[in-house]
PDB file of C-alpha atoms in Angstrom:
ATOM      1  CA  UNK C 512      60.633 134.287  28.212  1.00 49.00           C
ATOM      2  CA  UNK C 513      62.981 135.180  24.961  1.00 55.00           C
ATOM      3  CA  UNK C 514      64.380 131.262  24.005  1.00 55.00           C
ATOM      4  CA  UNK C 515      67.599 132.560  22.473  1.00 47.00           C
ATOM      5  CA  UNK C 516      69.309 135.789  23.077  1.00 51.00           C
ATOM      6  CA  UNK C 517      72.243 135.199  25.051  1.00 48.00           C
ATOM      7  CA  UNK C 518      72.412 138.945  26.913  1.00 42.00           C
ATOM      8  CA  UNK C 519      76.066 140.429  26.667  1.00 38.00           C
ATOM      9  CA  UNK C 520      77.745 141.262  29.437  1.00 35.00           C
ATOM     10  CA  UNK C 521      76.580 144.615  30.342  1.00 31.00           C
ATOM     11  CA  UNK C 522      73.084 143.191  30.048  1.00 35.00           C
ATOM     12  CA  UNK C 523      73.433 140.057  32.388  1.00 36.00           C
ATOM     13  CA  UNK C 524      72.370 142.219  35.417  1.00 31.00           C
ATOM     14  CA  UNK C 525      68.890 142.282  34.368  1.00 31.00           C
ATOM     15  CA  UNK C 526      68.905 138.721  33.055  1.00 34.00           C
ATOM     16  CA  UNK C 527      67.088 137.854  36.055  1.00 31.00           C
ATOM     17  CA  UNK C 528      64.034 139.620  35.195  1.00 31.00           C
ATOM     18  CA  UNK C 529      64.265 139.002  31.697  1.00 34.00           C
ATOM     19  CA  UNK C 530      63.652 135.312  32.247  1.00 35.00           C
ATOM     20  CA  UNK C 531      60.317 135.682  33.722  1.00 31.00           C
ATOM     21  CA  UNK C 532      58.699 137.373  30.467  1.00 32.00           C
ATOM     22  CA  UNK C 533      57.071 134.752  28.206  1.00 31.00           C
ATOM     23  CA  UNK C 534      59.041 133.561  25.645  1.00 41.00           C
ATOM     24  CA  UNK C 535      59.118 135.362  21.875  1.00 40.00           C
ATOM     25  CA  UNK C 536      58.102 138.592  23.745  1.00 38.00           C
ATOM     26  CA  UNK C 537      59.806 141.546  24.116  1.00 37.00           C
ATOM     27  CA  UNK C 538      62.853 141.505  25.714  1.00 38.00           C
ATOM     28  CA  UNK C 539      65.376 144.474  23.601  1.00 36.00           C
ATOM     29  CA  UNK C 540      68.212 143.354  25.973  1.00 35.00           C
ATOM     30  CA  UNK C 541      71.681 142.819  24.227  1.00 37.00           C
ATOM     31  CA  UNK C 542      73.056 139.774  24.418  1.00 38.00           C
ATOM     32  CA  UNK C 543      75.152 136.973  22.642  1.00 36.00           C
ATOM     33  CA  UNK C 544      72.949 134.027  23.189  1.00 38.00           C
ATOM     34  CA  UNK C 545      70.909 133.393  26.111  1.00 39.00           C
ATOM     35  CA  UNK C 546      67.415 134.920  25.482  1.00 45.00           C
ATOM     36  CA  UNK C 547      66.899 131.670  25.092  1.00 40.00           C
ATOM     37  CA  UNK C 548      65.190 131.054  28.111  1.00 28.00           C
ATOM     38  CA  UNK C 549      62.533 130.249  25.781  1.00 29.00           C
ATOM     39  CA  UNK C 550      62.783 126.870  25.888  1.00 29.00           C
ATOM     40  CA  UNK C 551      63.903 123.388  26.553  1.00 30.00           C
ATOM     41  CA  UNK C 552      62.587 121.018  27.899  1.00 29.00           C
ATOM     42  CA  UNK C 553      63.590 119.958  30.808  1.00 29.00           C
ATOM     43  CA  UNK C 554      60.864 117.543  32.126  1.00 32.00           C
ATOM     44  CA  UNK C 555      62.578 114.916  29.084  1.00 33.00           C
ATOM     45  CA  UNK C 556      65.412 114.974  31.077  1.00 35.00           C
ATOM     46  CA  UNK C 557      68.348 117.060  32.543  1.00 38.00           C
ATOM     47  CA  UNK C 558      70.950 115.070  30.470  1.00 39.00           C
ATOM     48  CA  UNK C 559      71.159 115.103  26.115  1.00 38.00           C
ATOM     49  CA  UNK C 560      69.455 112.325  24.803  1.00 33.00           C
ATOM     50  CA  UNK C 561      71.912 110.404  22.239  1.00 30.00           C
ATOM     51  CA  UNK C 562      68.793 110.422  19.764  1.00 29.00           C
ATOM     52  CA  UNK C 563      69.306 113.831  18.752  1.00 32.00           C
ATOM     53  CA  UNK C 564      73.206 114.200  18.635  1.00 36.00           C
ATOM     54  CA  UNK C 565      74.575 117.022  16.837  1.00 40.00           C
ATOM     55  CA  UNK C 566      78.879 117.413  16.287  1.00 41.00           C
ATOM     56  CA  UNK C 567      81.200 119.654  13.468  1.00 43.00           C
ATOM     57  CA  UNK C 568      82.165 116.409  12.221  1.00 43.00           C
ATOM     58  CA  UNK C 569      85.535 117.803  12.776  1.00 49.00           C
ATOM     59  CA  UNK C 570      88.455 115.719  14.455  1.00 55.00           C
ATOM     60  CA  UNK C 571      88.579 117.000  18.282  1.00 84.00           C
ATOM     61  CA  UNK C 572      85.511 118.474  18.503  1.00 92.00           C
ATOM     62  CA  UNK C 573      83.544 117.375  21.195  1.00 95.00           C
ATOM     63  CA  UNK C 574      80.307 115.192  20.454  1.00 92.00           C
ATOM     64  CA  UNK C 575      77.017 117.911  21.232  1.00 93.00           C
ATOM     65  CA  UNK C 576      73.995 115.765  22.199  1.00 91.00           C
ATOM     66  CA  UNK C 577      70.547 117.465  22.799  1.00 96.00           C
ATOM     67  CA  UNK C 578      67.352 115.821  23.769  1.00 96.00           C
ATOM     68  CA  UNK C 579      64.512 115.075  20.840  1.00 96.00           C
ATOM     69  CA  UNK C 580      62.710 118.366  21.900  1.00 96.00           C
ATOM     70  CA  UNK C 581      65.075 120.730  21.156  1.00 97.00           C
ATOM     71  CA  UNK C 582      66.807 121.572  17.521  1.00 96.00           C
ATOM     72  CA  UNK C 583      68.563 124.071  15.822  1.00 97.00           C
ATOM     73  CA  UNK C 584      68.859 124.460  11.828  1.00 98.00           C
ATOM     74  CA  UNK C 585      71.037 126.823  10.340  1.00 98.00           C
ATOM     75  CA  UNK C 586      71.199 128.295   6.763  1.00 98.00           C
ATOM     76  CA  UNK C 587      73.346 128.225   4.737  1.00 97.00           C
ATOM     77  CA  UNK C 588      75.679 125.783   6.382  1.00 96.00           C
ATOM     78  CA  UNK C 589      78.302 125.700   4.018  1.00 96.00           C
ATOM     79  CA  UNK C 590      79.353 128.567   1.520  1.00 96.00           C
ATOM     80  CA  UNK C 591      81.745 126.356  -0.848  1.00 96.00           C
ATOM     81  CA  UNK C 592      84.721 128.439   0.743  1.00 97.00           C
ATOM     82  CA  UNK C 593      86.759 126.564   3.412  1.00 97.00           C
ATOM     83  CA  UNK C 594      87.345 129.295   5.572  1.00 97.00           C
ATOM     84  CA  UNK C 595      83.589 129.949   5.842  1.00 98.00           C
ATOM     85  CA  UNK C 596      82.554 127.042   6.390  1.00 98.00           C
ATOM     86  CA  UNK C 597      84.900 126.158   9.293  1.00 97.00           C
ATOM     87  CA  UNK C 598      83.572 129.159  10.845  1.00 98.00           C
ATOM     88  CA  UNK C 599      79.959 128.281  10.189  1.00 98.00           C
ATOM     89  CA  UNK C 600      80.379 124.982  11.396  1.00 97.00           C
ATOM     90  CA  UNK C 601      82.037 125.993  14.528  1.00 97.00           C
ATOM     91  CA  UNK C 602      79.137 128.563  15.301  1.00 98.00           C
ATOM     92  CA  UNK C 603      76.796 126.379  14.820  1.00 98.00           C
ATOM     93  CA  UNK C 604      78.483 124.048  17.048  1.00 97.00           C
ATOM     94  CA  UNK C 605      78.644 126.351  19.745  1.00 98.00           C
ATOM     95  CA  UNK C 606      74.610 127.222  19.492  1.00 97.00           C
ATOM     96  CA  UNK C 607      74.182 123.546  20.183  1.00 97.00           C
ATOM     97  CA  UNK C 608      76.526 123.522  22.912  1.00 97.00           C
ATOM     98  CA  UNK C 609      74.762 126.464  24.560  1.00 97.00           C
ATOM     99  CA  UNK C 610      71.744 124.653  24.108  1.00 97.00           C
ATOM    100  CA  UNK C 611      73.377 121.509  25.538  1.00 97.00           C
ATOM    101  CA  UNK C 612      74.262 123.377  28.402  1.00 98.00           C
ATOM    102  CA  UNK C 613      70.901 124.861  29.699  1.00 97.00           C
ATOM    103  CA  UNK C 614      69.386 121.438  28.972  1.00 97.00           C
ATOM    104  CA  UNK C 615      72.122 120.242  31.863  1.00 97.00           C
ATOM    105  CA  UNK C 616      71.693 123.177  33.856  1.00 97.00           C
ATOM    106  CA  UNK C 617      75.658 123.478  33.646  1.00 97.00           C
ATOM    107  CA  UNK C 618      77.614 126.775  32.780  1.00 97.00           C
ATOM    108  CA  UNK C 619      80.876 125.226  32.674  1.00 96.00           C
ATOM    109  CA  UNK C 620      79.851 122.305  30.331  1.00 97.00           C
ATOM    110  CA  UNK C 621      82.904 121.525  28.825  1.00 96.00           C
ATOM    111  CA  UNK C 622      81.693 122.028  25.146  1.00 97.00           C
ATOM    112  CA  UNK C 623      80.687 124.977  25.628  1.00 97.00           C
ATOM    113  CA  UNK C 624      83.581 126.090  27.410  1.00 97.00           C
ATOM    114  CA  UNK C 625      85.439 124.462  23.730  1.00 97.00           C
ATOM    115  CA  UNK C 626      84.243 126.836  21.937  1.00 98.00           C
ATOM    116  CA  UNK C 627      84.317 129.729  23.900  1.00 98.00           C
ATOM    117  CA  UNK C 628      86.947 132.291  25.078  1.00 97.00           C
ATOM    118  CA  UNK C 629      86.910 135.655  26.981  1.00 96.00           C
ATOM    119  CA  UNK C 630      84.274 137.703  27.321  1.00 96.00           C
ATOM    120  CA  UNK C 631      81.751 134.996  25.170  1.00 96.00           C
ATOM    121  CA  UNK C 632      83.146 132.401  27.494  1.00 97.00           C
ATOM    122  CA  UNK C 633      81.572 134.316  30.662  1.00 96.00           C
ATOM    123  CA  UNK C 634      78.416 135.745  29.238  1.00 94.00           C
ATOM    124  CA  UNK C 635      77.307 132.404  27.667  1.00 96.00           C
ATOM    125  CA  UNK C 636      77.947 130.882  31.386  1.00 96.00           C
ATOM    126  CA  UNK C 637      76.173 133.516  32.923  1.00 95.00           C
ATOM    127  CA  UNK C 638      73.267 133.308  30.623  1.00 93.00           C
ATOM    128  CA  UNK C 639      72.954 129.326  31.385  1.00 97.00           C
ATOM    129  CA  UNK C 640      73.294 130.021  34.825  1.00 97.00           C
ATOM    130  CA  UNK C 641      70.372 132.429  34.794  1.00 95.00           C
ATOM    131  CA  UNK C 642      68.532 129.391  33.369  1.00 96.00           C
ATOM    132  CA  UNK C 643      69.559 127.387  36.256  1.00 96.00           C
ATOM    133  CA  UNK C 644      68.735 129.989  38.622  1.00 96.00           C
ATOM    134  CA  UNK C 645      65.005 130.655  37.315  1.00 95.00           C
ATOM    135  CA  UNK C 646      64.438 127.140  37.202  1.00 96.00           C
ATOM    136  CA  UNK C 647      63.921 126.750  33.173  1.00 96.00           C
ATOM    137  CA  UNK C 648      64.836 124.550  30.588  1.00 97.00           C
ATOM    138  CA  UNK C 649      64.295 125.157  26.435  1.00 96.00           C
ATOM    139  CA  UNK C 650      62.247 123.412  23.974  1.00 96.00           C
ATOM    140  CA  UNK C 651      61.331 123.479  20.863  1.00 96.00           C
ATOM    141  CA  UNK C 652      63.192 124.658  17.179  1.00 97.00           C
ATOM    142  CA  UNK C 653      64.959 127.444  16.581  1.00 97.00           C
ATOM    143  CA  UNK C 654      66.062 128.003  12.854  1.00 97.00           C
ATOM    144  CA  UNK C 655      69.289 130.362  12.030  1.00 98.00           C
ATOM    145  CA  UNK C 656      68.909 132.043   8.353  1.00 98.00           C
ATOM    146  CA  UNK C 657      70.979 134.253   6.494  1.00 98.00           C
ATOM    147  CA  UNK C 658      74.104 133.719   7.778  1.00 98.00           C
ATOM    148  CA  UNK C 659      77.032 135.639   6.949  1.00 98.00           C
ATOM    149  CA  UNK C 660      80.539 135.802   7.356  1.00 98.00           C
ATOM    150  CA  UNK C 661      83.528 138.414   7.322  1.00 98.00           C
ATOM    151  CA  UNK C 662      87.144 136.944   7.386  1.00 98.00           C
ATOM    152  CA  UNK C 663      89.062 140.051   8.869  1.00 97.00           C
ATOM    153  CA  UNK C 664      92.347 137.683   8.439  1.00 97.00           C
ATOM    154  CA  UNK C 665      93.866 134.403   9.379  1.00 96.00           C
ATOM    155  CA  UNK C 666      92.618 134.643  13.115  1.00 97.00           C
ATOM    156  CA  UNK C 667      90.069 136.664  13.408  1.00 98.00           C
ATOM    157  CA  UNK C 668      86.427 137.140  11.530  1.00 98.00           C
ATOM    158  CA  UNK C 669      82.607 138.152  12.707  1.00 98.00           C
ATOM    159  CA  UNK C 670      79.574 136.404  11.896  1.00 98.00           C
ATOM    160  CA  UNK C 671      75.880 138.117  11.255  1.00 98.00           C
ATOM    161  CA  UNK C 672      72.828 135.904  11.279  1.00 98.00           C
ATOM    162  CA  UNK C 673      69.259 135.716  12.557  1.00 98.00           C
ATOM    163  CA  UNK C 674      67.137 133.411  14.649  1.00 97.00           C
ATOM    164  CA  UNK C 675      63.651 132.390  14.237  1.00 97.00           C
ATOM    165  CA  UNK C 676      62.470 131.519  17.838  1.00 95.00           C
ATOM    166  CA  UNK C 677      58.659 131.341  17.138  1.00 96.00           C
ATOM    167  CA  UNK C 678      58.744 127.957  17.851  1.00 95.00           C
ATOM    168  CA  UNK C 679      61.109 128.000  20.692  1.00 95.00           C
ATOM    169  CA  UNK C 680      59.819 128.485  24.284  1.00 95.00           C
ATOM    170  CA  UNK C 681      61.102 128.127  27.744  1.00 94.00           C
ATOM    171  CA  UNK C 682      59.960 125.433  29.997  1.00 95.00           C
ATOM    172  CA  UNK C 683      59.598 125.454  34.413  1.00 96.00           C
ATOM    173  CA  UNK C 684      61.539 122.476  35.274  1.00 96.00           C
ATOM    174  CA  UNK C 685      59.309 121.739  38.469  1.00 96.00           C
ATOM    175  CA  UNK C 686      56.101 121.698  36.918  1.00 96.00           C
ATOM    176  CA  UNK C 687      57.345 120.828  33.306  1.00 95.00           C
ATOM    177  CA  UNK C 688      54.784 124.284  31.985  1.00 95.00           C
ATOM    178  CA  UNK C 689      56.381 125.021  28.651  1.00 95.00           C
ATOM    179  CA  UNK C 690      55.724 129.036  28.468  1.00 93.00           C
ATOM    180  CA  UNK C 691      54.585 129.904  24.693  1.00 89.00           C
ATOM    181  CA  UNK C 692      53.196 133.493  23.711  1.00 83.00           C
ATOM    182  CA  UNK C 693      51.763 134.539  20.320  1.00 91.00           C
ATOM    183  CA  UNK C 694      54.392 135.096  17.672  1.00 95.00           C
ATOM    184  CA  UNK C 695      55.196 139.014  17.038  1.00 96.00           C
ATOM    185  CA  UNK C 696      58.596 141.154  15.726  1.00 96.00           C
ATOM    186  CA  UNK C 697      60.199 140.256  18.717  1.00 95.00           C
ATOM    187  CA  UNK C 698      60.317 136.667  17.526  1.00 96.00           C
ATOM    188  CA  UNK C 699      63.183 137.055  15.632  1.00 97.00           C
ATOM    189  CA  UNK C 700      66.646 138.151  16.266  1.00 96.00           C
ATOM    190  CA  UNK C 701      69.698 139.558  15.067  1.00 97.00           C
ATOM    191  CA  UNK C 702      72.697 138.716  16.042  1.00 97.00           C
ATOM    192  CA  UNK C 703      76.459 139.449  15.426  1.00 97.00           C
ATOM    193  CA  UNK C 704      79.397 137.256  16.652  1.00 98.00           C
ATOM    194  CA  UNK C 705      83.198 138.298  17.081  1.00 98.00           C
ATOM    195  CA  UNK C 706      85.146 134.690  16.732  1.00 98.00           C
ATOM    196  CA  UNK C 707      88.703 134.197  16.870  1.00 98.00           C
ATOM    197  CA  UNK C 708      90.536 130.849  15.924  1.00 97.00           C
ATOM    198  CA  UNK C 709      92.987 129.725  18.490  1.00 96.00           C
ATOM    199  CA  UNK C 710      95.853 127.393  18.324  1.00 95.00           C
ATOM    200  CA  UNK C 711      94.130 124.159  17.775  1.00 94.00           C
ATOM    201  CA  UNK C 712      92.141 125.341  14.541  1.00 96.00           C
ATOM    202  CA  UNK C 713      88.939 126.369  16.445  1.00 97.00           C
ATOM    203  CA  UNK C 714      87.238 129.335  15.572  1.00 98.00           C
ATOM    204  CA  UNK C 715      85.629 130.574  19.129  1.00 98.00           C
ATOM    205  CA  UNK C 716      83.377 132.729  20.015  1.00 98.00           C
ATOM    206  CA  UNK C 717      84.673 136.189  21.998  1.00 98.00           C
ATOM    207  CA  UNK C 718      82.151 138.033  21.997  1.00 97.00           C
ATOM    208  CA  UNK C 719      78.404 137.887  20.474  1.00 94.00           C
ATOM    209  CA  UNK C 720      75.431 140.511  20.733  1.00 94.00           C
ATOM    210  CA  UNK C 721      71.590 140.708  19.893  1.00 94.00           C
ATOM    211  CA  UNK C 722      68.982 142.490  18.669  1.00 95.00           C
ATOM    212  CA  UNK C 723      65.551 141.228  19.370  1.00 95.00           C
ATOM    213  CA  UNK C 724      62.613 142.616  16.942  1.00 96.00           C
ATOM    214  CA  UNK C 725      65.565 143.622  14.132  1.00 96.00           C
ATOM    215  CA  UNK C 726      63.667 144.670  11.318  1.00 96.00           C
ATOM    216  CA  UNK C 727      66.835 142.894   8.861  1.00 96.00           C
ATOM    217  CA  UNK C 728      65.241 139.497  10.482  1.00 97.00           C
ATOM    218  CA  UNK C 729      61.521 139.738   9.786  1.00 96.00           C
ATOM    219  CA  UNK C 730      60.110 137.350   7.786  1.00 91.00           C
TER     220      UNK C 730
END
Protein backbone atom coordinates (compact mmCIF):
# COMPACT_ATOMS: atom_id res chain seq x y z
CA UNK A 1 0.00 0.00 0.00
CA UNK A 2 1.10 3.79 -1.13
CA UNK A 3 2.89 5.12 2.51
CA UNK A 4 2.08 8.76 1.82
CA UNK A 5 -0.55 10.17 -0.38
CA UNK A 6 -3.17 11.52 1.66
CA UNK A 7 -6.31 11.01 -1.06
CA UNK A 8 -8.40 14.35 -1.38
CA UNK A 9 -11.69 14.35 -0.74
CA UNK A 10 -13.30 13.19 -3.82
CA UNK A 11 -10.88 10.28 -3.68
CA UNK A 12 -11.53 9.04 -0.01
CA UNK A 13 -14.34 6.72 -1.31
CA UNK A 14 -11.97 4.37 -2.75
CA UNK A 15 -9.43 4.76 0.04
CA UNK A 16 -10.58 1.55 1.23
CA UNK A 17 -9.29 -0.40 -1.55
CA UNK A 18 -6.39 1.61 -2.04
CA UNK A 19 -4.96 0.47 1.27
CA UNK A 20 -4.77 -3.09 0.40
CA UNK A 21 -2.21 -2.55 -2.64
CA UNK A 22 1.42 -2.94 -1.49
CA UNK A 23 3.04 -0.03 -0.64
CA UNK A 24 5.18 2.22 -3.44
CA UNK A 25 2.80 0.66 -6.05
CA UNK A 26 0.47 2.16 -8.08
CA UNK A 27 -2.14 3.86 -6.62
CA UNK A 28 -2.90 7.38 -9.20
CA UNK A 29 -5.56 8.39 -6.59
CA UNK A 30 -5.53 12.19 -5.62
CA UNK A 31 -5.00 12.96 -2.41
CA UNK A 32 -3.36 15.42 0.18
CA UNK A 33 -1.53 13.01 2.34
CA UNK A 34 -2.62 9.67 3.22
CA UNK A 35 -1.20 7.21 0.60
CA UNK A 36 0.73 6.69 3.24
CA UNK A 37 -0.60 3.59 4.24
CA UNK A 38 2.77 2.53 3.43
CA UNK A 39 4.02 2.37 6.58
CA UNK A 40 4.48 2.64 10.26
CA UNK A 41 5.04 0.60 12.42
CA UNK A 42 2.76 -0.21 14.60
CA UNK A 43 4.00 -3.43 16.37
CA UNK A 44 6.73 -0.60 18.28
CA UNK A 45 3.86 0.72 19.71
CA UNK A 46 0.49 2.59 19.19
CA UNK A 47 1.79 5.70 21.10
CA UNK A 48 5.09 8.21 19.75
CA UNK A 49 8.08 7.23 21.31
CA UNK A 50 9.79 10.49 22.96
CA UNK A 51 13.13 9.20 21.22
CA UNK A 52 12.23 10.48 17.99
CA UNK A 53 10.40 13.85 18.79
CA UNK A 54 9.98 16.22 16.10
CA UNK A 55 8.30 20.17 16.86
CA UNK A 56 8.49 23.83 14.65
CA UNK A 57 10.42 25.01 17.46
CA UNK A 58 7.86 27.67 17.39
CA UNK A 59 6.12 29.03 20.68
CA UNK A 60 2.52 27.21 20.78
CA UNK A 61 3.11 24.65 18.61
CA UNK A 62 2.36 21.45 19.86
CA UNK A 63 5.34 18.93 20.61
CA UNK A 64 5.06 16.00 17.43
CA UNK A 65 6.59 12.75 18.76
CA UNK A 66 6.95 9.69 16.38
CA UNK A 67 8.34 6.34 17.21
CA UNK A 68 12.24 5.45 16.10
CA UNK A 69 10.81 3.67 12.93
CA UNK A 70 9.31 6.27 11.28
CA UNK A 71 11.01 9.75 9.89
CA UNK A 72 10.48 12.36 7.63
CA UNK A 73 13.30 14.78 6.10
CA UNK A 74 12.47 17.63 4.15
CA UNK A 75 14.56 19.81 1.74
CA UNK A 76 15.21 22.69 1.80
CA UNK A 77 13.91 23.55 5.22
CA UNK A 78 14.61 27.01 5.33
CA UNK A 79 14.86 29.49 2.28
CA UNK A 80 16.58 32.56 4.23
CA UNK A 81 13.09 34.40 3.76
CA UNK A 82 10.89 34.51 6.91
CA UNK A 83 7.76 34.10 5.31
CA UNK A 84 8.97 30.86 3.68
CA UNK A 85 10.25 29.43 6.16
CA UNK A 86 7.30 29.76 8.58
CA UNK A 87 5.40 28.09 5.98
CA UNK A 88 7.93 25.33 5.48
CA UNK A 89 8.20 24.74 8.95
CA UNK A 90 4.57 24.54 9.54
CA UNK A 91 4.18 21.93 6.60
CA UNK A 92 6.55 20.02 7.71
CA UNK A 93 5.04 20.03 11.02
CA UNK A 94 1.87 18.93 9.86
CA UNK A 95 3.52 15.76 7.78
CA UNK A 96 4.75 14.70 11.18
CA UNK A 97 1.56 15.20 12.77
CA UNK A 98 -0.19 13.11 10.12
CA UNK A 99 2.31 10.65 10.70
CA UNK A 100 1.80 10.97 14.47
CA UNK A 101 -1.65 10.35 13.97
CA UNK A 102 -1.77 6.97 12.03
CA UNK A 103 0.95 5.77 14.43
CA UNK A 104 -2.04 6.41 17.24
CA UNK A 105 -4.66 5.25 15.11
CA UNK A 106 -6.42 8.72 15.96
CA UNK A 107 -8.04 11.13 13.31
CA UNK A 108 -8.77 13.78 15.65
CA UNK A 109 -5.22 13.91 17.22
CA UNK A 110 -5.09 17.21 18.36
CA UNK A 111 -1.88 18.21 16.38
CA UNK A 112 -3.07 17.37 13.58
CA UNK A 113 -6.25 18.95 14.01
CA UNK A 114 -3.51 22.33 14.86
CA UNK A 115 -2.58 22.50 11.80
CA UNK A 116 -5.39 21.78 9.84
CA UNK A 117 -8.60 23.59 8.71
CA UNK A 118 -11.51 22.85 6.28
CA UNK A 119 -11.46 20.64 3.75
CA UNK A 120 -7.48 19.42 4.74
CA UNK A 121 -8.82 19.12 8.23
CA UNK A 122 -11.40 16.27 7.05
CA UNK A 123 -9.47 14.51 4.36
CA UNK A 124 -6.31 14.12 6.53
CA UNK A 125 -8.86 12.53 9.27
CA UNK A 126 -10.39 10.46 6.86
CA UNK A 127 -7.18 9.23 5.44
CA UNK A 128 -5.93 8.19 9.17
CA UNK A 129 -9.08 6.70 9.75
CA UNK A 130 -8.76 4.48 6.69
CA UNK A 131 -5.51 3.42 8.42
CA UNK A 132 -7.38 2.56 11.45
CA UNK A 133 -9.97 0.84 9.61
CA UNK A 134 -7.54 -1.54 7.48
CA UNK A 135 -5.70 -2.27 10.43
CA UNK A 136 -2.14 -0.58 9.34
CA UNK A 137 0.41 1.37 10.77
CA UNK A 138 3.64 3.19 8.75
CA UNK A 139 7.24 2.63 8.92
CA UNK A 140 10.06 3.54 7.59
CA UNK A 141 11.60 7.18 5.92
CA UNK A 142 10.07 9.24 3.75
CA UNK A 143 12.25 12.21 2.40
CA UNK A 144 10.42 15.57 0.98
CA UNK A 145 12.75 17.38 -1.81
CA UNK A 146 12.32 20.31 -3.77
CA UNK A 147 10.13 22.20 -1.94
CA UNK A 148 8.64 25.28 -3.05
CA UNK A 149 6.66 28.02 -2.01
CA UNK A 150 4.22 30.79 -3.48
CA UNK A 151 3.16 33.65 -1.05
CA UNK A 152 -0.20 34.75 -2.79
CA UNK A 153 -0.33 37.53 0.19
CA UNK A 154 -0.35 38.00 3.89
CA UNK A 155 -2.81 34.97 4.49
CA UNK A 156 -2.75 32.86 2.00
CA UNK A 157 0.16 30.85 -0.12
CA UNK A 158 0.53 27.10 -1.80
CA UNK A 159 3.29 24.83 -1.40
CA UNK A 160 4.73 22.23 -4.26
CA UNK A 161 7.04 19.45 -3.18
CA UNK A 162 7.73 15.76 -3.67
CA UNK A 163 8.04 12.64 -1.57
CA UNK A 164 10.38 9.84 -1.83
CA UNK A 165 8.47 6.84 -0.26
CA UNK A 166 10.82 4.00 -1.47
CA UNK A 167 11.67 3.39 1.83
CA UNK A 168 8.36 3.85 3.40
CA UNK A 169 5.92 0.89 3.72
CA UNK A 170 2.79 0.08 5.53
CA UNK A 171 2.70 -2.33 8.33
CA UNK A 172 -0.60 -4.99 9.60
CA UNK A 173 -0.88 -4.10 13.14
CA UNK A 174 -2.05 -7.75 14.15
CA UNK A 175 0.63 -9.61 12.73
CA UNK A 176 3.26 -6.72 12.73
CA UNK A 177 3.98 -7.84 8.44
CA UNK A 178 5.55 -4.65 7.19
CA UNK A 179 4.27 -4.74 3.33
CA UNK A 180 7.37 -3.59 1.00
CA UNK A 181 7.23 -3.91 -2.95
CA UNK A 182 10.08 -3.20 -5.40
CA UNK A 183 10.72 0.48 -5.96
CA UNK A 184 9.18 1.85 -9.44
CA UNK A 185 7.75 5.60 -10.76
CA UNK A 186 5.07 5.26 -8.52
CA UNK A 187 7.48 5.67 -5.63
CA UNK A 188 7.50 9.13 -5.72
CA UNK A 189 4.97 11.80 -5.47
CA UNK A 190 3.93 15.13 -6.20
CA UNK A 191 2.17 17.05 -4.23
CA UNK A 192 0.63 20.61 -3.95
CA UNK A 193 -0.72 22.22 -0.71
CA UNK A 194 -3.22 25.27 -0.37
CA UNK A 195 -2.28 26.77 3.35
CA UNK A 196 -3.79 29.63 4.91
CA UNK A 197 -2.45 31.37 8.17
CA UNK A 198 -5.08 31.96 10.73
CA UNK A 199 -5.25 34.24 13.64
CA UNK A 200 -2.66 32.79 15.85
CA UNK A 201 0.27 32.96 13.16
CA UNK A 202 -0.21 29.35 11.88
CA UNK A 203 -0.03 28.66 8.43
CA UNK A 204 -2.61 25.51 7.96
CA UNK A 205 -3.21 23.34 5.63
CA UNK A 206 -6.83 23.69 3.54
CA UNK A 207 -6.48 21.74 1.12
CA UNK A 208 -3.53 19.39 -0.36
CA UNK A 209 -3.51 17.00 -3.53
CA UNK A 210 -1.20 14.24 -5.13
CA UNK A 211 0.18 12.87 -7.90
CA UNK A 212 1.72 9.50 -7.58
CA UNK A 213 4.36 8.46 -10.48
CA UNK A 214 4.79 12.53 -11.39
CA UNK A 215 7.40 12.54 -13.80
CA UNK A 216 8.65 16.35 -12.03
CA UNK A 217 9.56 13.84 -8.94
CA UNK A 218 11.68 11.11 -10.50
CA UNK A 219 14.91 10.78 -9.41
Amino acid sequence: MNRRTLPAAAALATAAALLLTACGGGDDHKSTKPDKIAGADEGASKSPSPSASASSGAPGRPKVTLPSDVSDTFSPEKTGDATQDAILGDNAAYVRALDAAIVASKPELPALEFYTEGEGAASSQEWVQSFVDSGRTITGATRYYNRKVTVKNKTAASISYCGDESKGYSKVIKTGKIEKTKVTNQSYVAYGVQVQRNAQGVWETMKISSARGAASCQP
